[in-house]
Amino acid sequence: MIGIKEVSDQRVAVNSRRKSKTRSQIAPYLFVSPFYVLFAVFFVYPLGFAAVLSFTGWDQASPMKWVGVSNYLHFWADPYFRESVVNTLVYIIGSLMISFLLSLPLAMALNSKRVRGRTFLRVLYFTPIVTPGVAVVIVFNMIYDKNFGLLNAFLHWFGIHPIPWLDSTFWSKISVLGLVAWQWTGLNSLYFIAGLQAIPQSLYEAASLDGANKWGLIRHITLPALSPMMVFVLITSFVGSSQLFDQPFILTNGGPLNSSLSYANYLYQQGLSYLHLGYASAMGMLLLAVVACLSFIQYRKFSRAMQ
């Protein structure tokens, strides 16, 4: 009886150790599980549902109807789709030019020790990002007003006639780009400032001793060292401008004559205004694929250039 009891106690001890070991192995996964649950519920499931929905015709009032690739083929016959793509390309190219032509020189100026109040200026340039986008667009709507706007009042001092910033098919795009420049130039400048401050000063000192001038320092030290940050700014600017929505939606509502209609605006119209949910889902999947592919190409291209 004693032997049987000892064997039983040993089995209980072994089982207890196994359970304790199993719990210790499962515990880390339980701690990280909330992230994966939220990721699956709010990203994986909507993405999968949108992918399936893009092959259907559905307006929520009638049952889903499988249409295959008809939604994707309809892109080529939709003139408003083509116009929104062209407008978005203008926004992308304009925002990328702004990111480098304005942000990089501004970052170099703010990083210079000769500039007084650099900390205050950096905070000032970051303000447009933390300001609510809707409030910013409303203010710019008043600035761009043809009859009573501050911008036309300023131009009037130089004898320039009022410009229909929001009522012209040409100036409406410029107005949107001007707002985008005001919102994102400061943030991109801070990114470049962070990259500039990571460059060792010993490189500049050694190059100066070798006789390098100011342009030589920028060309051979600053720009190569900023390449990783340039890739980051390039990709974030590309992704952000390809999904531009608030600025043209509130500023011009896509007008006049759809001249400022962005891709995201047209997707919103199809999905929520006209309830063409299958077509809107196809537009969303196309945007996801294009942005992902081009971002990957940009990353690989600049990574090779930096090696």
mmCIF file of N, CA, C and O in Angstrom, residues 122-175:
data_model
loop_
_atom_site.group_PDB
_atom_site.id
_atom_site.type_symbol
_atom_site.label_atom_id
_atom_site.label_comp_id
_atom_site.label_asym_id
_atom_site.label_seq_id
_atom_site.Cartn_x
_atom_site.Cartn_y
_atom_site.Cartn_z
ATOM 1 N N ARG A 122 10.778 75.420 -34.029
ATOM 2 C CA ARG A 122 10.440 74.018 -34.279
ATOM 3 C C ARG A 122 9.058 73.693 -33.738
ATOM 4 O O ARG A 122 8.274 72.976 -34.380
ATOM 5 N N VAL A 123 8.754 74.209 -32.553
ATOM 6 C CA VAL A 123 7.412 74.002 -31.997
ATOM 7 C C VAL A 123 6.367 74.685 -32.868
ATOM 8 O O VAL A 123 5.285 74.149 -33.123
ATOM 9 N N LEU A 124 6.698 75.872 -33.361
ATOM 10 C CA LEU A 124 5.765 76.619 -34.205
ATOM 11 C C LEU A 124 5.463 75.877 -35.497
ATOM 12 O O LEU A 124 4.303 75.806 -35.940
ATOM 13 N N TYR A 125 6.492 75.293 -36.102
ATOM 14 C CA TYR A 125 6.290 74.575 -37.361
ATOM 15 C C TYR A 125 5.564 73.249 -37.150
ATOM 16 O O TYR A 125 5.030 72.678 -38.102
ATOM 17 N N PHE A 126 5.558 72.733 -35.923
ATOM 18 C CA PHE A 126 4.843 71.491 -35.638
ATOM 19 C C PHE A 126 3.366 71.733 -35.350
ATOM 20 O O PHE A 126 2.565 70.806 -35.384
ATOM 21 N N THR A 127 3.002 72.989 -35.090
ATOM 22 C CA THR A 127 1.623 73.318 -34.723
ATOM 23 C C THR A 127 0.586 72.877 -35.757
ATOM 24 O O THR A 127 -0.493 72.386 -35.381
ATOM 25 N N PRO A 128 0.810 73.037 -37.082
ATOM 26 C CA PRO A 128 -0.217 72.617 -38.048
ATOM 27 C C PRO A 128 -0.602 71.147 -37.951
ATOM 28 O O PRO A 128 -1.732 70.787 -38.307
ATOM 29 N N ILE A 129 0.312 70.291 -37.483
ATOM 30 C CA ILE A 129 0.001 68.864 -37.399
ATOM 31 C C ILE A 129 -0.951 68.566 -36.258
ATOM 32 O O ILE A 129 -1.836 67.714 -36.375
ATOM 33 N N VAL A 130 -0.795 69.258 -35.128
ATOM 34 C CA VAL A 130 -1.644 68.980 -33.963
ATOM 35 C C VAL A 130 -2.946 69.768 -34.005
ATOM 36 O O VAL A 130 -3.817 69.556 -33.172
ATOM 37 N N THR A 131 -3.077 70.690 -34.959
ATOM 38 C CA THR A 131 -4.325 71.434 -35.112
ATOM 39 C C THR A 131 -5.347 70.574 -35.852
ATOM 40 O O THR A 131 -5.014 69.945 -36.856
ATOM 41 N N PRO A 132 -6.582 70.490 -35.374
ATOM 42 C CA PRO A 132 -7.593 69.668 -36.061
ATOM 43 C C PRO A 132 -7.722 70.036 -37.532
ATOM 44 O O PRO A 132 -7.811 71.225 -37.889
ATOM 45 N N GLY A 133 -7.720 69.011 -38.380
ATOM 46 C CA GLY A 133 -7.733 69.241 -39.817
ATOM 47 C C GLY A 133 -8.950 69.987 -40.305
ATOM 48 O O GLY A 133 -8.845 70.856 -41.190
ATOM 49 N N VAL A 134 -10.110 69.686 -39.733
ATOM 50 C CA VAL A 134 -11.346 70.349 -40.172
ATOM 51 C C VAL A 134 -11.275 71.842 -39.878
ATOM 52 O O VAL A 134 -11.657 72.680 -40.707
ATOM 53 N N ALA A 135 -10.776 72.208 -38.686
ATOM 54 C CA ALA A 135 -10.658 73.622 -38.329
ATOM 55 C C ALA A 135 -9.690 74.339 -39.269
ATOM 56 O O ALA A 135 -9.941 75.480 -39.687
ATOM 57 N N VAL A 136 -8.592 73.662 -39.620
ATOM 58 C CA VAL A 136 -7.606 74.254 -40.531
ATOM 59 C C VAL A 136 -8.236 74.519 -41.890
ATOM 60 O O VAL A 136 -8.061 75.599 -42.480
ATOM 61 N N VAL A 137 -8.982 73.559 -42.400
ATOM 62 C CA VAL A 137 -9.589 73.711 -43.726
ATOM 63 C C VAL A 137 -10.616 74.829 -43.733
ATOM 64 O O VAL A 137 -10.724 75.602 -44.696
ATOM 65 N N ILE A 138 -11.377 74.961 -42.648
ATOM 66 C CA ILE A 138 -12.371 76.037 -42.568
ATOM 67 C C ILE A 138 -11.686 77.409 -42.588
ATOM 68 O O ILE A 138 -12.139 78.347 -43.266
ATOM 69 N N VAL A 139 -10.572 77.524 -41.857
ATOM 70 C CA VAL A 139 -9.829 78.785 -41.852
ATOM 71 C C VAL A 139 -9.293 79.091 -43.245
ATOM 72 O O VAL A 139 -9.387 80.232 -43.732
ATOM 73 N N PHE A 140 -8.739 78.091 -43.903
ATOM 74 C CA PHE A 140 -8.214 78.307 -45.248
ATOM 75 C C PHE A 140 -9.323 78.597 -46.236
ATOM 76 O O PHE A 140 -9.086 79.276 -47.247
ATOM 77 N N ASN A 141 -10.504 78.093 -45.976
ATOM 78 C CA ASN A 141 -11.643 78.421 -46.842
ATOM 79 C C ASN A 141 -11.919 79.919 -46.805
ATOM 80 O O ASN A 141 -12.232 80.532 -47.834
ATOM 81 N N MET A 142 -11.779 80.504 -45.638
ATOM 82 C CA MET A 142 -11.968 81.948 -45.518
ATOM 83 C C MET A 142 -10.794 82.706 -46.123
ATOM 84 O O MET A 142 -10.967 83.783 -46.704
ATOM 85 N N ILE A 143 -9.593 82.167 -45.996
ATOM 86 C CA ILE A 143 -8.420 82.825 -46.572
ATOM 87 C C ILE A 143 -8.514 82.851 -48.094
ATOM 88 O O ILE A 143 -8.155 83.839 -48.745
ATOM 89 N N TYR A 144 -9.019 81.750 -48.683
ATOM 90 C CA TYR A 144 -9.099 81.640 -50.139
ATOM 91 C C TYR A 144 -10.332 82.309 -50.736
ATOM 92 O O TYR A 144 -10.498 82.297 -51.960
ATOM 93 N N ASP A 145 -11.217 82.866 -49.916
ATOM 94 C CA ASP A 145 -12.444 83.463 -50.438
ATOM 95 C C ASP A 145 -12.120 84.519 -51.484
ATOM 96 O O ASP A 145 -11.229 85.358 -51.289
ATOM 97 N N LYS A 146 -12.844 84.470 -52.595
ATOM 98 C CA LYS A 146 -12.530 85.357 -53.717
ATOM 99 C C LYS A 146 -12.778 86.829 -53.393
ATOM 100 O O LYS A 146 -11.999 87.710 -53.776
ATOM 101 N N ASN A 147 -13.846 87.103 -52.655
ATOM 102 C CA ASN A 147 -14.234 88.496 -52.427
ATOM 103 C C ASN A 147 -13.700 89.063 -51.110
ATOM 104 O O ASN A 147 -13.350 90.256 -51.055
ATOM 105 N N PHE A 148 -13.633 88.241 -50.079
ATOM 106 C CA PHE A 148 -13.258 88.768 -48.768
ATOM 107 C C PHE A 148 -12.071 88.030 -48.153
ATOM 108 O O PHE A 148 -11.781 88.231 -46.974
ATOM 109 N N GLY A 149 -11.403 87.194 -48.935
ATOM 110 C CA GLY A 149 -10.294 86.412 -48.396
ATOM 111 C C GLY A 149 -9.042 87.243 -48.155
ATOM 112 O O GLY A 149 -8.780 88.243 -48.843
ATOM 113 N N LEU A 150 -8.253 86.819 -47.175
ATOM 114 C CA LEU A 150 -7.029 87.537 -46.830
ATOM 115 C C LEU A 150 -5.994 87.455 -47.953
ATOM 116 O O LEU A 150 -5.230 88.395 -48.165
ATOM 117 N N LEU A 151 -5.974 86.330 -48.657
ATOM 118 C CA LEU A 151 -4.970 86.163 -49.704
ATOM 119 C C LEU A 151 -5.192 87.140 -50.851
ATOM 120 O O LEU A 151 -4.253 87.798 -51.322
ATOM 121 N N ASN A 152 -6.430 87.270 -51.296
ATOM 122 C CA ASN A 152 -6.718 88.223 -52.363
ATOM 123 C C ASN A 152 -6.568 89.671 -51.883
ATOM 124 O O ASN A 152 -6.197 90.556 -52.658
ATOM 125 N N ALA A 153 -6.848 89.923 -50.596
ATOM 126 C CA ALA A 153 -6.632 91.264 -50.046
ATOM 127 C C ALA A 153 -5.149 91.621 -50.072
ATOM 128 O O ALA A 153 -4.770 92.766 -50.356
ATOM 129 N N PHE A 154 -4.310 90.630 -49.773
ATOM 130 C CA PHE A 154 -2.864 90.858 -49.835
ATOM 131 C C PHE A 154 -2.402 91.107 -51.267
ATOM 132 O O PHE A 154 -1.588 92.005 -51.533
ATOM 133 N N LEU A 155 -2.903 90.309 -52.201
ATOM 134 C CA LEU A 155 -2.517 90.490 -53.604
ATOM 135 C C LEU A 155 -3.011 91.807 -54.174
ATOM 136 O O LEU A 155 -2.404 92.369 -55.097
ATOM 137 N N HIS A 156 -4.117 92.321 -53.609
ATOM 138 C CA HIS A 156 -4.674 93.591 -54.092
ATOM 139 C C HIS A 156 -3.702 94.740 -53.858
ATOM 140 O O HIS A 156 -3.702 95.719 -54.627
ATOM 141 N N TRP A 157 -2.859 94.647 -52.827
ATOM 142 C CA TRP A 157 -1.866 95.690 -52.568
ATOM 143 C C TRP A 157 -0.868 95.818 -53.715
ATOM 144 O O TRP A 157 -0.283 96.881 -53.920
ATOM 145 N N PHE A 158 -0.669 94.728 -54.454
ATOM 146 C CA PHE A 158 0.279 94.734 -55.567
ATOM 147 C C PHE A 158 -0.427 94.924 -56.910
ATOM 148 O O PHE A 158 0.171 94.722 -57.962
ATOM 149 N N GLY A 159 -1.688 95.273 -56.870
ATOM 150 C CA GLY A 159 -2.432 95.528 -58.094
ATOM 151 C C GLY A 159 -2.889 94.277 -58.816
ATOM 152 O O GLY A 159 -3.227 94.352 -60.008
ATOM 153 N N ILE A 160 -2.908 93.150 -58.139
ATOM 154 C CA ILE A 160 -3.335 91.890 -58.759
ATOM 155 C C ILE A 160 -4.831 91.701 -58.544
ATOM 156 O O ILE A 160 -5.332 91.849 -57.424
ATOM 157 N N HIS A 161 -5.529 91.388 -59.604
ATOM 158 C CA HIS A 161 -6.973 91.193 -59.507
ATOM 159 C C HIS A 161 -7.290 89.937 -58.688
ATOM 160 O O HIS A 161 -6.485 89.010 -58.621
ATOM 161 N N PRO A 162 -8.480 89.918 -58.075
ATOM 162 C CA PRO A 162 -8.851 88.750 -57.262
ATOM 163 C C PRO A 162 -8.791 87.451 -58.063
ATOM 164 O O PRO A 162 -9.214 87.387 -59.215
ATOM 165 N N ILE A 163 -8.249 86.426 -57.437
ATOM 166 C CA ILE A 163 -8.101 85.109 -58.071
ATOM 167 C C ILE A 163 -9.161 84.170 -57.504
ATOM 168 O O ILE A 163 -9.312 84.075 -56.279
ATOM 169 N N PRO A 164 -9.907 83.496 -58.362
ATOM 170 C CA PRO A 164 -10.929 82.551 -57.865
ATOM 171 C C PRO A 164 -10.282 81.247 -57.386
ATOM 172 O O PRO A 164 -10.326 80.225 -58.077
ATOM 173 N N TRP A 165 -9.698 81.277 -56.212
ATOM 174 C CA TRP A 165 -8.927 80.134 -55.719
ATOM 175 C C TRP A 165 -9.757 78.860 -55.649
ATOM 176 O O TRP A 165 -9.253 77.774 -55.963
ATOM 177 N N LEU A 166 -11.005 78.963 -55.252
ATOM 178 C CA LEU A 166 -11.846 77.785 -55.058
ATOM 179 C C LEU A 166 -12.861 77.583 -56.170
ATOM 180 O O LEU A 166 -13.567 76.578 -56.180
ATOM 181 N N ASP A 167 -12.946 78.528 -57.100
ATOM 182 C CA ASP A 167 -13.962 78.460 -58.152
ATOM 183 C C ASP A 167 -13.369 78.206 -59.522
ATOM 184 O O ASP A 167 -14.092 78.231 -60.520
ATOM 185 N N SER A 168 -12.076 77.960 -59.617
ATOM 186 C CA SER A 168 -11.407 77.737 -60.891
ATOM 187 C C SER A 168 -10.912 76.300 -60.959
ATOM 188 O O SER A 168 -10.410 75.747 -59.967
ATOM 189 N N THR A 169 -11.042 75.699 -62.138
ATOM 190 C CA THR A 169 -10.585 74.313 -62.295
ATOM 191 C C THR A 169 -9.066 74.187 -62.161
ATOM 192 O O THR A 169 -8.559 73.113 -61.844
ATOM 193 N N PHE A 170 -8.341 75.284 -62.392
ATOM 194 C CA PHE A 170 -6.881 75.260 -62.238
ATOM 195 C C PHE A 170 -6.468 75.626 -60.814
ATOM 196 O O PHE A 170 -5.705 74.913 -60.165
ATOM 197 N N TRP A 171 -6.990 76.749 -60.312
ATOM 198 C CA TRP A 171 -6.558 77.237 -59.003
ATOM 199 C C TRP A 171 -7.057 76.377 -57.853
ATOM 200 O O TRP A 171 -6.504 76.438 -56.745
ATOM 201 N N SER A 172 -8.087 75.586 -58.069
ATOM 202 C CA SER A 172 -8.582 74.730 -56.981
ATOM 203 C C SER A 172 -7.525 73.705 -56.569
ATOM 204 O O SER A 172 -7.350 73.427 -55.373
ATOM 205 N N LYS A 173 -6.808 73.143 -57.543
ATOM 206 C CA LYS A 173 -5.725 72.207 -57.213
ATOM 207 C C LYS A 173 -4.599 72.931 -56.485
ATOM 208 O O LYS A 173 -4.023 72.401 -55.522
ATOM 209 N N ILE A 174 -4.250 74.132 -56.940
ATOM 210 C CA ILE A 174 -3.203 74.910 -56.285
ATOM 211 C C ILE A 174 -3.595 75.228 -54.843
ATOM 212 O O ILE A 174 -2.753 75.211 -53.936
ATOM 213 N N SER A 175 -4.865 75.512 -54.628
ATOM 214 C CA SER A 175 -5.343 75.820 -53.279
ATOM 215 C C SER A 175 -5.182 74.621 -52.352
ATOM 216 O O SER A 175 -4.750 74.755 -51.202
#
